[in-house]
mmCIF file of C-alpha atoms in Angstrom:
data_model
loop_
_atom_site.group_PDB
_atom_site.id
_atom_site.type_symbol
_atom_site.label_atom_id
_atom_site.label_comp_id
_atom_site.label_asym_id
_atom_site.label_seq_id
_atom_site.Cartn_x
_atom_site.Cartn_y
_atom_site.Cartn_z
ATOM 1 C CA MET U 1 24.741 -13.730 116.638
ATOM 2 C CA ARG U 2 22.854 -16.048 117.113
ATOM 3 C CA LEU U 3 26.022 -17.901 114.406
ATOM 4 C CA LEU U 4 28.150 -16.733 117.028
ATOM 5 C CA TYR U 5 26.463 -18.037 119.461
ATOM 6 C CA SER U 6 25.915 -21.642 118.166
ATOM 7 C CA LEU U 7 29.508 -21.707 117.516
ATOM 8 C CA MET U 8 30.384 -21.474 121.067
ATOM 9 C CA ILE U 9 28.280 -23.681 121.707
ATOM 10 C CA ALA U 10 29.479 -26.334 119.190
ATOM 11 C CA LEU U 11 33.240 -25.141 120.707
ATOM 12 C CA CYS U 12 32.212 -26.242 123.650
ATOM 13 C CA LEU U 13 31.152 -29.232 123.072
ATOM 14 C CA SER U 14 33.843 -30.782 121.239
ATOM 15 C CA ALA U 15 36.174 -30.152 123.521
ATOM 16 C CA LEU U 16 34.578 -31.893 126.330
ATOM 17 C CA SER U 17 33.588 -34.997 124.379
ATOM 18 C CA ALA U 18 38.145 -34.685 123.651
ATOM 19 C CA CYS U 19 38.113 -34.104 127.171
ATOM 20 C CA ASP U 20 36.412 -37.215 127.907
ATOM 21 C CA ILE U 21 38.188 -38.841 125.308
ATOM 22 C CA ASP U 22 41.503 -37.937 126.550
ATOM 23 C CA ARG U 23 40.049 -40.076 130.514
ATOM 24 C CA HIS U 24 39.163 -42.905 128.770
ATOM 25 C CA GLU U 25 42.263 -42.744 127.345
ATOM 26 C CA MET U 26 44.532 -41.527 130.107
ATOM 27 C CA HIS U 27 42.336 -44.469 131.919
ATOM 28 C CA ASP U 28 43.278 -47.697 129.294
ATOM 29 C CA ALA U 29 46.431 -46.090 129.576
ATOM 30 C CA ARG U 30 46.675 -46.751 133.767
ATOM 31 C CA GLN U 31 45.675 -49.719 133.262
ATOM 32 C CA ASN U 32 47.636 -51.835 130.487
ATOM 33 C CA LEU U 33 50.593 -50.415 133.379
ATOM 34 C CA SER U 34 49.259 -51.143 135.627
ATOM 35 C CA GLN U 35 48.335 -54.620 134.477
ATOM 36 C CA THR U 36 52.189 -54.503 133.308
ATOM 37 C CA ILE U 37 53.954 -54.156 137.101
ATOM 38 C CA LYS U 38 51.370 -56.655 138.226
ATOM 39 C CA LEU U 39 52.804 -59.306 135.455
ATOM 40 C CA HIS U 40 56.750 -57.508 135.505
ATOM 41 C CA HIS U 41 56.198 -58.665 139.561
ATOM 42 C CA LEU U 42 54.611 -62.402 138.605
ATOM 43 C CA HIS U 43 57.905 -63.242 136.234
ATOM 44 C CA MET U 44 60.078 -61.786 138.962
ATOM 45 C CA LEU U 45 58.764 -64.152 141.026
ATOM 46 C CA ILE U 46 58.938 -66.680 137.899
ATOM 47 C CA ASN U 47 62.694 -65.802 137.762
ATOM 48 C CA HIS U 48 63.405 -66.313 141.694
ATOM 49 C CA SER U 49 61.816 -69.640 141.185
ATOM 50 C CA LEU U 50 64.559 -69.987 138.102
ATOM 51 C CA GLN U 51 67.320 -69.403 140.282
ATOM 52 C CA MET U 52 66.490 -71.573 143.347
ATOM 53 C CA ALA U 53 65.935 -74.016 141.173
ATOM 54 C CA THR U 54 69.590 -73.776 139.052
ATOM 55 C CA GLN U 55 70.951 -73.981 142.414
ATOM 56 C CA GLY U 56 69.195 -77.055 143.040
ATOM 57 C CA ALA U 57 70.353 -79.024 140.083
ATOM 58 C CA ASP U 58 72.942 -77.914 140.925
ATOM 59 C CA MET U 59 73.203 -79.111 143.862
ATOM 60 C CA ASN U 60 71.377 -82.778 142.965
ATOM 61 C CA LEU U 61 74.815 -83.339 140.609
ATOM 62 C CA GLN U 62 76.818 -82.656 143.981
ATOM 63 C CA GLY U 63 75.637 -85.144 145.063
ATOM 64 C CA ILE U 64 74.333 -82.468 148.925
ATOM 65 C CA GLU U 65 70.997 -83.358 150.743
ATOM 66 C CA HIS U 66 69.585 -80.154 149.985
ATOM 67 C CA GLY U 67 69.204 -79.589 146.253
ATOM 68 C CA PRO U 68 66.079 -81.898 145.896
ATOM 69 C CA ALA U 69 64.678 -79.644 148.963
ATOM 70 C CA MET U 70 65.481 -76.070 146.822
ATOM 71 C CA LEU U 71 63.973 -77.633 143.905
ATOM 72 C CA VAL U 72 60.836 -78.327 145.967
ATOM 73 C CA LYS U 73 60.836 -74.732 147.188
ATOM 74 C CA ALA U 74 61.716 -73.433 143.379
ATOM 75 C CA SER U 75 58.060 -75.520 141.895
ATOM 76 C CA GLY U 76 56.062 -74.084 145.218
ATOM 77 C CA LEU U 77 56.990 -71.173 144.131
ATOM 78 C CA LEU U 78 56.656 -70.723 140.694
ATOM 79 C CA GLU U 79 52.925 -72.581 141.272
ATOM 80 C CA ARG U 80 51.896 -69.782 144.357
ATOM 81 C CA ALA U 81 52.977 -67.689 141.612
ATOM 82 C CA MET U 82 51.048 -68.095 138.851
ATOM 83 C CA THR U 83 47.893 -70.310 140.853
ATOM 84 C CA GLY U 84 47.535 -67.719 143.505
ATOM 85 C CA PRO U 85 44.885 -64.413 143.581
ATOM 86 C CA GLU U 86 46.616 -61.659 142.541
ATOM 87 C CA MET U 87 46.773 -63.914 138.966
ATOM 88 C CA ALA U 88 42.802 -64.942 139.942
ATOM 89 C CA SER U 89 42.240 -61.263 139.802
ATOM 90 C CA MET U 90 43.920 -60.773 136.495
ATOM 91 C CA HIS U 91 42.264 -62.622 135.263
ATOM 92 C CA LYS U 92 38.925 -62.208 136.398
ATOM 93 C CA PHE U 93 39.259 -58.849 135.235
ATOM 94 C CA GLY U 94 39.153 -59.361 131.762
ATOM 95 C CA GLY U 95 43.473 -59.135 132.124
ATOM 96 C CA ALA U 96 43.209 -63.202 130.008
ATOM 97 C CA THR U 97 43.971 -62.284 127.052
ATOM 98 C CA ALA U 98 45.835 -60.286 127.303
ATOM 99 C CA PRO U 99 49.702 -60.753 125.515
ATOM 100 C CA LEU U 100 51.355 -60.301 128.023
ATOM 101 C CA MET U 101 49.196 -62.731 129.966
ATOM 102 C CA LYS U 102 49.529 -65.691 127.472
ATOM 103 C CA MET U 103 53.699 -65.011 127.586
ATOM 104 C CA THR U 104 53.582 -65.024 131.226
ATOM 105 C CA HIS U 105 51.930 -68.534 131.429
ATOM 106 C CA GLU U 106 53.387 -69.435 129.228
ATOM 107 C CA LEU U 107 56.592 -68.996 130.386
ATOM 108 C CA ALA U 108 55.762 -70.287 133.108
ATOM 109 C CA ALA U 109 54.978 -74.301 131.602
ATOM 110 C CA ARG U 110 58.610 -74.128 130.397
ATOM 111 C CA ALA U 111 60.465 -73.098 133.221
ATOM 112 C CA THR U 112 57.626 -75.494 135.205
ATOM 113 C CA THR U 113 59.691 -78.171 132.357
ATOM 114 C CA LEU U 114 62.693 -77.415 132.664
ATOM 115 C CA ILE U 115 62.838 -77.729 136.786
ATOM 116 C CA GLU U 116 60.556 -80.896 136.303
ATOM 117 C CA ALA U 117 63.781 -82.495 134.912
ATOM 118 C CA MET U 118 65.699 -80.236 136.978
ATOM 119 C CA LYS U 119 64.673 -82.869 140.113
ATOM 120 C CA LYS U 120 66.107 -85.738 137.832
ATOM 121 C CA LEU U 121 69.914 -84.731 137.792
ATOM 122 C CA SER U 122 72.031 -87.016 140.055
ATOM 123 C CA THR U 123 75.636 -87.637 140.888
ATOM 124 C CA LEU U 124 75.008 -90.285 137.928
ATOM 125 C CA SER U 125 74.266 -87.936 135.069
ATOM 126 C CA GLY U 126 75.818 -87.800 131.689
ATOM 127 C CA ASP U 127 77.285 -84.586 130.585
ATOM 128 C CA LYS U 128 77.851 -82.585 133.670
ATOM 129 C CA GLY U 129 80.378 -80.078 132.475
ATOM 130 C CA ALA U 130 77.798 -78.607 130.365
ATOM 131 C CA ILE U 131 75.177 -78.852 132.806
ATOM 132 C CA ARG U 132 76.037 -76.633 134.551
ATOM 133 C CA MET U 133 77.176 -74.177 132.146
ATOM 134 C CA LEU U 134 73.285 -74.102 131.435
ATOM 135 C CA ASN U 135 72.530 -73.536 134.479
ATOM 136 C CA HIS U 136 74.755 -71.012 134.782
ATOM 137 C CA ALA U 137 72.560 -69.351 131.281
ATOM 138 C CA VAL U 138 69.394 -69.655 133.543
ATOM 139 C CA GLU U 139 70.719 -67.954 135.834
ATOM 140 C CA VAL U 140 72.249 -65.652 134.200
ATOM 141 C CA ALA U 141 69.037 -64.699 131.971
ATOM 142 C CA ALA U 142 66.728 -64.975 134.788
ATOM 143 C CA THR U 143 69.053 -61.907 136.436
ATOM 144 C CA GLY U 144 69.160 -59.846 134.180
ATOM 145 C CA SER U 145 66.108 -60.488 133.199
ATOM 146 C CA SER U 146 64.189 -59.084 136.198
ATOM 147 C CA LEU U 147 67.394 -56.065 136.334
ATOM 148 C CA ILE U 148 65.241 -54.526 133.364
ATOM 149 C CA MET U 149 61.988 -55.108 134.569
ATOM 150 C CA LEU U 150 62.479 -54.094 137.534
ATOM 151 C CA GLY U 151 64.457 -50.166 136.157
ATOM 152 C CA GLN U 152 61.793 -50.210 133.218
ATOM 153 C CA GLN U 153 58.940 -49.439 136.432
ATOM 154 C CA GLY U 154 61.003 -45.938 136.647
ATOM 155 C CA MET U 155 61.223 -45.788 140.263
ATOM 156 C CA ALA U 156 64.618 -44.640 140.628
ATOM 157 C CA GLY U 157 66.369 -41.797 138.642
ATOM 158 C CA ASP U 158 69.527 -42.869 136.827
ATOM 159 C CA ILE U 159 70.058 -45.505 138.310
ATOM 160 C CA ASP U 160 66.904 -47.390 136.732
ATOM 161 C CA ALA U 161 69.563 -46.956 133.094
ATOM 162 C CA VAL U 162 72.243 -49.030 134.929
ATOM 163 C CA MET U 163 69.952 -51.560 135.911
ATOM 164 C CA VAL U 164 68.170 -51.375 132.905
ATOM 165 C CA ASN U 165 72.026 -52.051 130.782
ATOM 166 C CA HIS U 166 73.908 -54.053 133.495
ATOM 167 C CA GLY U 167 69.635 -56.385 132.650
ATOM 168 C CA GLN U 168 70.910 -56.074 129.057
ATOM 169 C CA MET U 169 74.439 -57.168 129.356
ATOM 170 C CA MET U 170 73.434 -60.061 131.064
ATOM 171 C CA LEU U 171 71.031 -61.575 128.537
ATOM 172 C CA GLY U 172 73.462 -61.717 126.112
ATOM 173 C CA GLU U 173 75.890 -63.620 128.566
ATOM 174 C CA ALA U 174 72.811 -66.106 128.554
ATOM 175 C CA SER U 175 72.745 -66.342 124.584
ATOM 176 C CA GLY U 176 76.024 -66.495 124.240
ATOM 177 C CA LEU U 177 76.310 -69.248 126.775
ATOM 178 C CA LEU U 178 73.186 -71.326 124.483
ATOM 179 C CA ARG U 179 75.247 -70.666 120.998
ATOM 180 C CA ASP U 180 78.667 -72.088 122.746
ATOM 181 C CA ILE U 181 78.214 -75.059 125.280
ATOM 182 C CA SER U 182 77.755 -78.426 123.521
ATOM 183 C CA GLY U 183 76.616 -81.076 124.845
ATOM 184 C CA ALA U 184 73.284 -82.679 127.293
ATOM 185 C CA ASP U 185 71.272 -81.950 123.971
ATOM 186 C CA GLU U 186 67.581 -82.710 125.059
ATOM 187 C CA TYR U 187 68.135 -80.692 128.503
ATOM 188 C CA ARG U 188 69.561 -77.739 126.499
ATOM 189 C CA SER U 189 66.716 -77.614 125.016
ATOM 190 C CA LEU U 190 64.521 -77.477 127.866
ATOM 191 C CA VAL U 191 66.987 -74.882 128.638
ATOM 192 C CA ALA U 192 66.009 -72.957 124.946
ATOM 193 C CA ASP U 193 62.732 -72.847 125.693
ATOM 194 C CA VAL U 194 63.775 -71.452 128.642
ATOM 195 C CA VAL U 195 65.944 -68.154 128.152
ATOM 196 C CA ASN U 196 64.973 -67.183 124.827
ATOM 197 C CA MET U 197 61.930 -66.409 126.404
ATOM 198 C CA LEU U 198 63.465 -64.200 129.021
ATOM 199 C CA ILE U 199 65.507 -62.464 126.406
ATOM 200 C CA GLY U 200 61.997 -61.855 124.529
ATOM 201 C CA ILE U 201 59.734 -60.423 127.337
ATOM 202 C CA PRO U 202 58.366 -56.393 125.777
ATOM 203 C CA ASP U 203 58.917 -53.886 127.044
ATOM 204 C CA MET U 204 56.205 -51.800 129.698
ATOM 205 C CA PRO U 205 54.636 -49.086 127.624
ATOM 206 C CA VAL U 206 55.095 -45.713 128.422
ATOM 207 C CA ASP U 207 52.735 -43.782 130.741
ATOM 208 C CA GLN U 208 51.367 -40.585 129.692
ATOM 209 C CA GLY U 209 53.806 -37.495 131.190
ATOM 210 C CA GLU U 210 56.939 -39.737 132.158
ATOM 211 C CA SER U 211 59.586 -41.904 130.380
ATOM 212 C CA GLN U 212 60.775 -45.031 130.952
ATOM 213 C CA PRO U 213 64.232 -46.524 130.053
ATOM 214 C CA GLN U 214 64.433 -48.753 127.374
ATOM 215 C CA GLY U 215 64.404 -52.642 127.562
ATOM 216 C CA GLY U 216 65.887 -54.637 125.031
#
């Protein structure tokens, strides 16, 4: 009888210990998912700043007065995303060393370098045709990246998969444009740095009990 009683106690303690481990694992998983969602939203702001910048850059090439203002706004949005209280909070609570956080900062740094180069474009710039197509590659990649990240959040049922699939198609188109465009080599290198990072943004982790559409 004592042996049976001891076994019952041992089983109960084991079950409680397993539940405790499961709670910790679930907490860590949800923390990871929460931070990834926040970083993906920041990525979408970076992507939008790039979309604004490509429009401003094309205006600069055409001598349209609004071009420089668009590029200033693009820089401002990028800076807000990377230096705002939301980013500071994630750094404060241990997110600074996460791989996706490092990737976010690297993407922002490359986007900043590209936008600064865009500000120097003018009607006197050479290889205008190549530059316009490279700007299009950036815009396509930024749009595709945002569609994938939004679709991966699993908020809209079957339409999420449509968004992810279309986003993947757009990233493929951007990659193809980079391969096919010749000329403006220095500018092309800056564009490639950004586009290749947009293509490489990782998928969201899958929360337990939920499924997410898969990205590329």
